[in-house]
Coordinates of C-alpha atoms in Angstrom, one line a residue:
M17 CA 181.6 142.0 43.5
S18 CA 178.7 143.8 46.4
S19 CA 179.7 147.2 47.9
H20 CA 180.7 146.4 51.1
M21 CA 183.3 144.2 49.6
M22 CA 184.4 146.6 46.7
S23 CA 183.9 149.5 49.4
I24 CA 186.1 146.4 52.4
Y25 CA 188.8 145.5 49.3
V26 CA 189.4 149.6 48.8
L27 CA 190.3 150.3 52.3
V28 CA 192.6 147.4 52.5
A29 CA 194.2 148.7 49.1
M30 CA 194.6 152.4 51.2
F31 CA 196.3 150.9 53.8
V32 CA 198.7 148.6 51.1
L33 CA 199.7 152.6 49.6
A34 CA 199.9 154.3 52.3
T35 CA 202.4 151.0 53.5
V36 CA 204.0 150.9 50.0
L37 CA 204.7 155.1 49.3
P38 CA 205.1 157.5 51.5
I39 CA 201.6 159.5 51.2
N40 CA 199.7 160.5 54.2
M41 CA 197.0 158.2 54.2
G42 CA 193.7 161.2 55.3
V43 CA 194.8 162.3 52.5
I44 CA 193.8 158.1 50.2
A45 CA 191.1 158.7 52.7
F46 CA 189.0 162.1 51.4
V47 CA 190.0 160.9 48.4
G48 CA 188.3 157.0 48.1
A49 CA 185.3 158.0 50.3
F50 CA 184.4 160.5 46.8
L51 CA 185.0 158.1 44.8
V52 CA 183.8 154.5 46.7
G53 CA 180.7 157.3 48.0
T54 CA 179.6 158.3 44.8
L55 CA 180.4 156.0 41.9
V56 CA 180.3 153.5 44.6
A57 CA 176.8 154.1 46.9
G58 CA 175.3 157.1 45.1
M59 CA 176.0 159.8 47.6
E60 CA 175.7 163.2 47.5
T61 CA 178.7 164.8 48.5
K62 CA 176.7 166.7 51.9
A63 CA 176.0 163.3 52.9
I64 CA 180.2 162.2 52.5
M65 CA 181.5 165.4 54.6
G66 CA 178.6 164.3 57.6
G67 CA 181.2 161.6 57.9
F68 CA 184.1 164.6 59.0
P69 CA 184.0 163.8 63.1
A70 CA 184.5 167.4 63.6
E71 CA 184.1 166.6 67.5
L72 CA 187.1 164.6 66.9
F73 CA 188.6 167.0 64.7
L74 CA 188.6 170.0 67.2
T75 CA 190.2 167.6 70.6
L76 CA 192.5 166.7 68.4
V77 CA 193.8 170.8 67.3
G78 CA 193.3 171.4 70.9
I79 CA 195.2 168.5 72.7
T80 CA 198.5 168.7 70.2
Y81 CA 197.8 172.5 70.0
L82 CA 198.7 173.2 74.3
F83 CA 201.1 170.1 73.6
A84 CA 203.0 172.8 71.8
Q85 CA 202.6 175.1 74.0
A86 CA 203.9 173.1 76.5
Q87 CA 207.1 172.3 74.8
N88 CA 207.9 175.7 73.6
N89 CA 208.0 177.7 76.8
G90 CA 209.7 175.4 78.1
T91 CA 207.8 173.0 81.0
I92 CA 208.7 169.8 79.0
D93 CA 212.5 170.5 79.8
W94 CA 211.6 171.1 83.0
L95 CA 209.8 168.7 83.6
V96 CA 212.9 166.6 82.5
R97 CA 215.2 168.6 84.4
L98 CA 213.3 167.2 87.4
A99 CA 212.7 163.4 86.7
L100 CA 216.5 162.9 85.7
K101 CA 217.7 164.6 89.4
A102 CA 215.5 162.3 90.9
V103 CA 217.6 159.5 89.4
R104 CA 220.7 160.6 92.4
G105 CA 223.5 159.2 90.2
Q106 CA 221.4 155.7 90.0
V107 CA 222.2 154.5 86.6
A108 CA 219.4 151.0 86.6
A109 CA 216.7 154.2 87.3
I110 CA 217.6 155.8 83.8
P111 CA 215.7 153.7 81.4
W112 CA 212.0 154.0 83.9
V113 CA 213.2 157.8 84.4
M114 CA 212.3 157.5 80.5
F115 CA 209.6 155.7 80.3
F116 CA 207.4 157.5 82.9
I117 CA 208.0 161.1 81.3
T118 CA 206.8 159.3 77.7
A119 CA 204.1 157.8 79.5
L120 CA 203.6 161.7 81.5
L121 CA 203.3 162.8 77.9
T122 CA 201.2 160.7 75.7
A123 CA 199.1 160.4 79.3
V124 CA 198.7 164.3 79.7
G125 CA 198.2 165.6 75.5
A126 CA 201.4 163.7 73.3
V127 CA 201.0 162.6 70.3
S128 CA 203.1 159.4 70.7
P129 CA 205.2 160.2 67.9
A130 CA 206.1 163.9 69.5
A131 CA 206.8 162.9 72.6
V132 CA 209.3 159.2 71.1
A133 CA 210.5 162.3 68.9
I134 CA 211.5 164.1 71.7
I135 CA 212.8 161.4 74.4
A136 CA 214.5 159.1 72.2
P137 CA 217.3 161.4 71.3
I138 CA 217.5 161.8 75.5
A139 CA 217.4 158.5 76.7
L140 CA 219.5 156.6 74.0
G141 CA 221.9 159.5 74.4
F142 CA 221.7 158.8 78.3
A143 CA 222.9 155.2 77.1
A144 CA 225.2 155.8 75.2
K145 CA 226.8 157.9 77.6
Y146 CA 226.8 155.2 80.8
G147 CA 226.8 151.9 79.2
I148 CA 223.1 150.8 79.1
N149 CA 221.7 148.1 76.5
P150 CA 221.1 151.0 73.8
L151 CA 218.2 148.8 72.3
M152 CA 216.7 148.1 76.3
M153 CA 216.4 152.0 76.0
G154 CA 215.0 152.9 72.7
L155 CA 211.9 149.5 73.6
L156 CA 211.1 151.6 77.1
V157 CA 210.3 154.5 75.0
V158 CA 208.1 153.3 72.0
H159 CA 206.4 151.3 75.6
G160 CA 206.3 154.3 77.3
A161 CA 205.1 156.0 75.4
Q162 CA 201.9 153.3 74.2
G163 CA 201.1 152.9 78.1
G164 CA 199.9 157.0 78.3
G165 CA 198.5 156.3 75.3
F166 CA 194.6 155.6 76.5
S167 CA 194.7 158.4 79.0
P168 CA 191.4 159.6 79.1
I169 CA 192.6 162.8 78.0
S170 CA 194.8 161.7 75.3
I171 CA 194.5 161.1 72.2
Y172 CA 194.4 157.3 71.8
G173 CA 192.4 157.1 74.4
G174 CA 190.0 160.0 73.1
I175 CA 189.8 158.5 69.4
T176 CA 188.3 155.1 71.4
N177 CA 186.0 156.2 74.4
K178 CA 184.2 159.0 70.9
I179 CA 183.6 155.7 68.9
V180 CA 182.8 153.2 72.1
Q181 CA 180.5 156.4 73.7
K182 CA 179.3 156.5 70.2
A183 CA 178.4 152.6 69.6
G184 CA 176.6 152.8 72.7
L185 CA 178.6 149.6 74.4
P186 CA 180.1 149.8 77.6
L187 CA 182.5 152.3 78.4
S188 CA 184.9 152.6 80.8
E189 CA 187.7 154.9 80.1
L190 CA 190.4 154.3 83.2
T191 CA 189.8 150.1 82.4
T192 CA 191.5 150.3 79.2
A193 CA 193.9 153.5 80.3
F194 CA 194.8 151.1 83.3
V195 CA 195.5 147.9 81.0
S196 CA 197.6 149.7 78.0
L197 CA 199.5 151.4 81.6
G198 CA 200.2 147.6 83.2
V199 CA 201.3 144.9 79.7
N200 CA 203.9 148.0 78.2
F201 CA 205.0 147.9 82.0
A202 CA 205.6 143.7 82.4
V203 CA 206.7 144.0 78.9
A204 CA 209.1 146.9 79.7
L205 CA 209.9 145.0 82.6
L206 CA 211.0 141.3 81.2
L207 CA 213.0 143.8 78.4
F208 CA 214.9 145.8 81.1
L209 CA 215.6 141.9 83.3
M210 CA 216.7 140.7 79.5
F211 CA 218.8 143.3 79.1
G212 CA 220.7 143.9 81.7
G213 CA 218.5 145.9 84.1
L214 CA 220.4 143.6 87.4
A215 CA 223.3 144.6 86.2
L216 CA 222.7 148.3 86.2
M217 CA 221.2 147.7 89.6
R218 CA 224.8 147.6 91.3
R219 CA 226.1 150.5 89.1
H220 CA 226.3 153.9 90.7
Q221 CA 227.6 155.9 88.3
G222 CA 225.4 157.8 86.5
P223 CA 224.6 161.7 86.9
S224 CA 224.0 163.5 89.7
A225 CA 221.3 166.0 91.5
G226 CA 224.5 168.3 91.5
S227 CA 225.0 168.2 88.0
V228 CA 221.8 168.7 85.9
E229 CA 220.4 170.9 89.2
N230 CA 224.2 172.5 87.8
T231 CA 222.4 172.8 85.0
P232 CA 221.9 176.4 82.8
F233 CA 218.1 177.4 83.2
N234 CA 218.8 177.8 78.7
T235 CA 220.5 174.8 78.7
Q236 CA 218.2 172.8 76.7
V237 CA 218.3 169.2 78.6
A238 CA 214.9 168.3 76.1
M239 CA 214.9 169.4 72.7
P240 CA 212.0 170.3 70.8
A241 CA 210.7 167.5 67.8
S242 CA 211.3 168.1 63.8
G243 CA 210.9 166.9 61.0
P244 CA 207.9 166.2 58.5
Q245 CA 205.6 164.0 61.4
I246 CA 206.7 167.4 63.5
F247 CA 205.9 170.1 61.9
D248 CA 206.1 171.5 58.6
E249 CA 207.7 173.8 56.7
A250 CA 206.4 176.8 57.8
E251 CA 208.3 175.6 61.4
G252 CA 211.3 175.2 60.5
E253 CA 211.3 178.5 58.7
A254 CA 209.8 180.4 61.5
M255 CA 212.3 179.5 63.6
T256 CA 215.6 179.8 61.0
E257 CA 214.3 183.7 61.0
E258 CA 213.8 184.0 64.7
R259 CA 216.9 182.9 65.1
L260 CA 218.7 186.1 62.3
T261 CA 216.2 188.1 64.7
M262 CA 218.2 187.2 67.7
K263 CA 221.5 187.5 65.6
R264 CA 220.7 190.6 65.0
S265 CA 218.9 192.1 67.4
P266 CA 220.9 194.7 69.7
D267 CA 219.5 193.3 72.8
A268 CA 220.1 189.8 72.2
L269 CA 223.4 190.8 72.1
N270 CA 224.0 192.4 75.0
A271 CA 221.9 189.7 77.2
S272 CA 225.0 187.9 75.6
P273 CA 227.5 187.0 78.3
A274 CA 230.0 187.3 75.8
A275 CA 228.8 190.7 75.9
G276 CA 229.0 191.0 78.8
K277 CA 232.7 190.2 78.9
G278 CA 233.3 193.1 75.8
S279 CA 231.8 195.7 77.7
T280 CA 231.0 196.8 81.3
G281 CA 228.0 198.9 80.7
A282 CA 226.3 195.9 79.7
G283 CA 227.2 193.6 82.8
P284 CA 224.5 194.8 84.6
S285 CA 221.6 195.1 81.8
A286 CA 222.5 191.1 81.1
T287 CA 222.3 189.9 84.3
T288 CA 218.8 192.2 84.8
Q289 CA 217.7 191.1 81.5
A290 CA 217.9 187.0 82.0
G291 CA 216.3 186.9 85.1
T292 CA 214.1 189.0 83.9
E293 CA 213.7 186.0 81.1
H294 CA 214.5 183.1 83.8
A295 CA 211.5 184.1 86.3
G296 CA 209.4 184.9 82.4
A297 CA 209.7 181.6 81.6
A298 CA 209.7 180.0 84.8
G299 CA 205.4 181.4 85.2
Q300 CA 205.1 180.3 81.9
Q301 CA 205.6 176.8 83.1
L302 CA 203.9 177.1 86.7
F303 CA 201.2 178.2 84.4
T304 CA 200.8 175.8 81.6
V305 CA 201.1 172.9 84.8
A306 CA 197.9 174.2 86.4
G307 CA 196.5 174.3 82.3
L308 CA 197.0 170.4 82.1
I309 CA 195.7 169.6 85.4
A310 CA 192.6 172.2 85.4
L311 CA 191.8 170.1 81.6
A312 CA 192.3 167.0 83.7
V313 CA 189.8 168.0 86.0
L314 CA 187.2 170.1 84.0
T315 CA 187.3 166.8 81.1
L316 CA 187.0 163.9 83.8
F317 CA 184.9 164.4 86.6
Y318 CA 182.9 167.8 84.9
K319 CA 182.5 166.4 81.9
L320 CA 183.2 169.4 79.5
D321 CA 184.4 168.5 75.8
I322 CA 187.9 168.4 75.7
G323 CA 189.0 169.9 72.9
F324 CA 187.3 173.5 73.5
V325 CA 189.0 173.0 77.1
A326 CA 192.7 172.4 75.9
I327 CA 192.1 175.1 72.9
T328 CA 190.7 177.2 76.0
I329 CA 194.0 176.9 78.7
G330 CA 195.7 177.4 75.4
L331 CA 194.3 180.8 74.3
I332 CA 194.4 182.1 78.0
L333 CA 199.3 180.8 77.5
S334 CA 198.9 182.9 74.0
V335 CA 198.0 185.7 75.9
I336 CA 200.1 185.6 78.4
A337 CA 203.1 184.8 76.4
P338 CA 202.2 185.9 72.7
N339 CA 205.5 185.9 71.3
V340 CA 206.5 182.1 72.7
Q341 CA 203.7 180.7 71.8
K342 CA 203.1 182.8 68.6
R343 CA 204.5 179.2 66.6
A344 CA 202.5 177.1 68.4
I345 CA 199.4 176.7 65.6
T346 CA 201.7 175.7 62.7
Q347 CA 203.2 173.0 65.9
V348 CA 200.1 170.9 65.9
S349 CA 200.2 167.7 64.3
W350 CA 198.6 167.9 60.9
P351 CA 199.5 164.9 59.3
E352 CA 198.7 162.7 62.2
I353 CA 194.9 165.1 62.2
M354 CA 195.3 164.6 58.9
L355 CA 195.3 161.2 59.1
I356 CA 192.6 160.2 61.7
V357 CA 190.1 162.6 59.9
G358 CA 190.6 161.3 57.0
V359 CA 189.8 157.5 57.5
S360 CA 187.4 158.3 60.0
T361 CA 185.2 159.3 56.9
Y362 CA 185.5 157.0 54.9
V363 CA 184.1 155.0 57.8
G364 CA 181.3 156.8 58.1
V365 CA 181.1 155.4 54.0
M366 CA 181.2 152.7 54.8
Q367 CA 178.6 153.1 57.7
K368 CA 175.8 154.1 56.0
M369 CA 176.6 151.8 53.0
G370 CA 176.2 149.7 55.9
T371 CA 179.0 147.3 55.6
I372 CA 180.3 147.7 58.9
T373 CA 177.4 146.0 59.8
F374 CA 178.0 143.3 56.9
V375 CA 181.6 142.9 57.9
G376 CA 179.8 142.7 62.4
E377 CA 177.8 140.4 61.0
S378 CA 180.1 137.7 59.9
V379 CA 182.2 137.8 61.9
A380 CA 178.9 136.9 64.5
H381 CA 178.9 133.9 62.7
L382 CA 182.1 132.8 63.1
T383 CA 181.8 129.3 65.0
S384 CA 183.3 130.8 68.2
P385 CA 183.1 134.8 68.9
L386 CA 186.0 134.0 70.9
I387 CA 188.0 133.4 67.5
A388 CA 186.6 136.0 66.1
A389 CA 187.8 138.3 68.6
L390 CA 191.6 137.3 68.7
L391 CA 191.2 137.6 64.6
L392 CA 190.2 141.1 65.2
C393 CA 193.6 141.6 67.9
F394 CA 195.4 139.9 65.1
V395 CA 194.7 141.8 62.4
G396 CA 194.7 144.4 64.9
A397 CA 198.5 144.4 65.5
V398 CA 200.0 143.1 62.3
V399 CA 198.7 146.7 60.2
S400 CA 199.0 149.1 63.3
A401 CA 203.1 147.0 62.4
F402 CA 203.5 148.7 59.3
A403 CA 200.8 151.6 59.7
S404 CA 199.6 154.7 62.1
S405 CA 197.9 153.0 64.7
T406 CA 195.2 155.8 64.5
A407 CA 194.4 154.7 61.6
V408 CA 193.7 151.3 62.8
L409 CA 191.4 152.1 65.9
G410 CA 190.1 154.5 63.5
S411 CA 188.7 151.9 61.2
L412 CA 188.9 148.7 63.1
I413 CA 187.3 149.4 66.1
P414 CA 184.2 150.1 64.3
L415 CA 184.2 147.9 62.6
A416 CA 184.1 145.6 65.2
V417 CA 180.7 147.6 66.9
P418 CA 177.7 145.2 65.8
F419 CA 180.0 141.8 66.4
L420 CA 180.1 143.8 70.6
Q421 CA 176.3 144.7 70.0
S422 CA 175.1 140.9 68.3
G423 CA 174.7 139.1 71.8
T424 CA 178.1 136.5 70.8
G425 CA 179.0 136.5 74.4
V426 CA 182.2 138.7 73.8
D427 CA 183.4 141.4 77.0
A428 CA 182.5 144.5 75.4
V429 CA 185.0 146.7 77.3
G430 CA 187.7 143.7 77.7
F431 CA 188.0 143.5 74.1
I432 CA 188.2 147.3 73.3
A433 CA 191.0 147.3 76.0
A434 CA 192.6 143.9 74.2
M435 CA 191.5 146.2 70.6
A436 CA 194.2 149.1 72.3
V437 CA 196.9 147.1 73.4
S438 CA 197.3 145.1 70.2
S439 CA 196.8 147.6 67.7
T440 CA 199.3 149.6 69.6
I441 CA 202.4 148.2 71.6
V442 CA 203.4 146.5 67.9
D443 CA 205.0 150.0 67.6
V444 CA 208.3 149.6 68.3
S445 CA 208.3 147.9 64.9
P446 CA 210.8 149.4 62.7
F447 CA 208.6 149.7 60.4
S448 CA 206.5 152.5 62.3
T449 CA 206.9 156.2 63.5
N450 CA 208.0 155.0 66.7
G451 CA 210.4 152.3 66.0
A452 CA 212.5 153.9 62.9
L453 CA 212.9 157.0 65.4
V454 CA 214.2 154.7 67.8
L455 CA 217.1 153.2 64.5
A456 CA 217.6 157.2 63.6
N457 CA 218.2 158.1 67.3
A458 CA 220.6 155.1 68.4
Q459 CA 224.6 156.1 69.0
G460 CA 227.3 153.6 69.0
V461 CA 226.2 150.9 67.8
D462 CA 225.9 149.4 63.8
R463 CA 222.7 150.9 62.9
D464 CA 221.8 147.3 60.2
V465 CA 222.3 145.0 63.6
F466 CA 220.2 147.6 66.1
L467 CA 217.9 147.2 63.0
R468 CA 217.7 144.1 62.2
Q469 CA 216.8 143.5 66.8
L470 CA 214.0 145.5 66.1
M471 CA 212.4 143.9 63.3
I472 CA 212.6 140.3 65.4
Y473 CA 211.1 142.5 68.3
G474 CA 209.1 143.6 66.8
G475 CA 208.6 140.3 65.0
I476 CA 207.4 138.5 68.6
I477 CA 205.5 141.4 70.2
T478 CA 202.6 141.7 66.6
I479 CA 202.4 137.6 67.6
V480 CA 202.0 136.8 71.0
A481 CA 201.1 140.5 72.3
P482 CA 197.8 139.7 70.5
V483 CA 197.7 136.2 72.2
V484 CA 198.0 137.0 75.5
V485 CA 195.5 140.0 76.0
W486 CA 193.0 138.3 74.2
F487 CA 193.3 135.3 77.1
L488 CA 193.8 138.0 79.6
F489 CA 191.0 140.5 78.9
I490 CA 188.4 138.3 76.9
V491 CA 189.6 134.2 78.0
L492 CA 189.9 135.1 81.2

């Protein structure tokens, strides 16, 4: 067996192991890079570590760190509240508000599971309250997350664009971004019509603008995401410690409504403190929004490194409100980052072994380049339905680079867009993180029936989506 085939078999085994067992694929990939690099390729440790994507690591840390800041200081909650005001009783608008909010979150740098974890509980709660089909609501949230996922300042977009740029292929960041948004929006529109959207448009009994506007400032609309894929144990301990401190603090008690009622002297002090906190939080949110706008401007128009810019903005926000931001570093999506940099390191080993070139040339020598492109889109969709989309993007796009460079006539920009959509739109599968989050937050439904519905839809989209995007963006 050749060393190239051994490295490919190890890559497949990593996907299978990470799917069957709850083990972070990044850990498996680092071990795979060490074993294959040392035992199969005879590489030294320094050469293996040369494949570590330092720039990508900084980008992921910076973006997720900044997003954690926005979540902690209530900016995300504030943006959701503003969007809900726009509904003004139109029940049919609620699914679309959730779609575009989730798209906005991933577009400005939230990892897809984090955005879905924040919005899915809200969206499915609205679905249960206002009689909206929960399957349609959940799917629109996931498609919204995937639709915004390829903006130039997003996680998916950053990974894809850096790989394409490094390979020297034609790069059109906005083409990939708008293709992803357009395809996911078209699918969402079809789902909206199929699952009762027209009937919802004839109803007018949703949350009114006044009810949202009168919501107390400290009442959360968007609950902070939680769980092992979003926060680690240190974050949970930090939040628990902070709650206990607040309970023991006299100032916190004096600021509560109960304290105000129980003491005539405490009332004015509590009111003043609440107003100060309100103004302080509003100021932090405005600074955060300004920071997100600055991130887009500096990276898109001035071509500054997105990782350094994001961390710099995050540091400024931390200086402005150090107590509010102290948990942000523990909220960085370390499991996702570990996965991405681990797979990228393994792919780096494969590149130095010549495996990437070997696979690309093998695919390029197939009878039809178009069929080869279709097969690669199918592989991306099937693997991503059961594993991480970020891992798929980090491994399959490099495998396709030699194929695109060999003069097969397949348009690189169209292929990258098709591969991006194929590898992410299938995250509605209940075996993926996003699909599982929708299943976990469904309310008032039979979970077994809901699971079967997600499985059926996931299977359909896995088969149909690669063919559609292949035809639209590669064949035409």
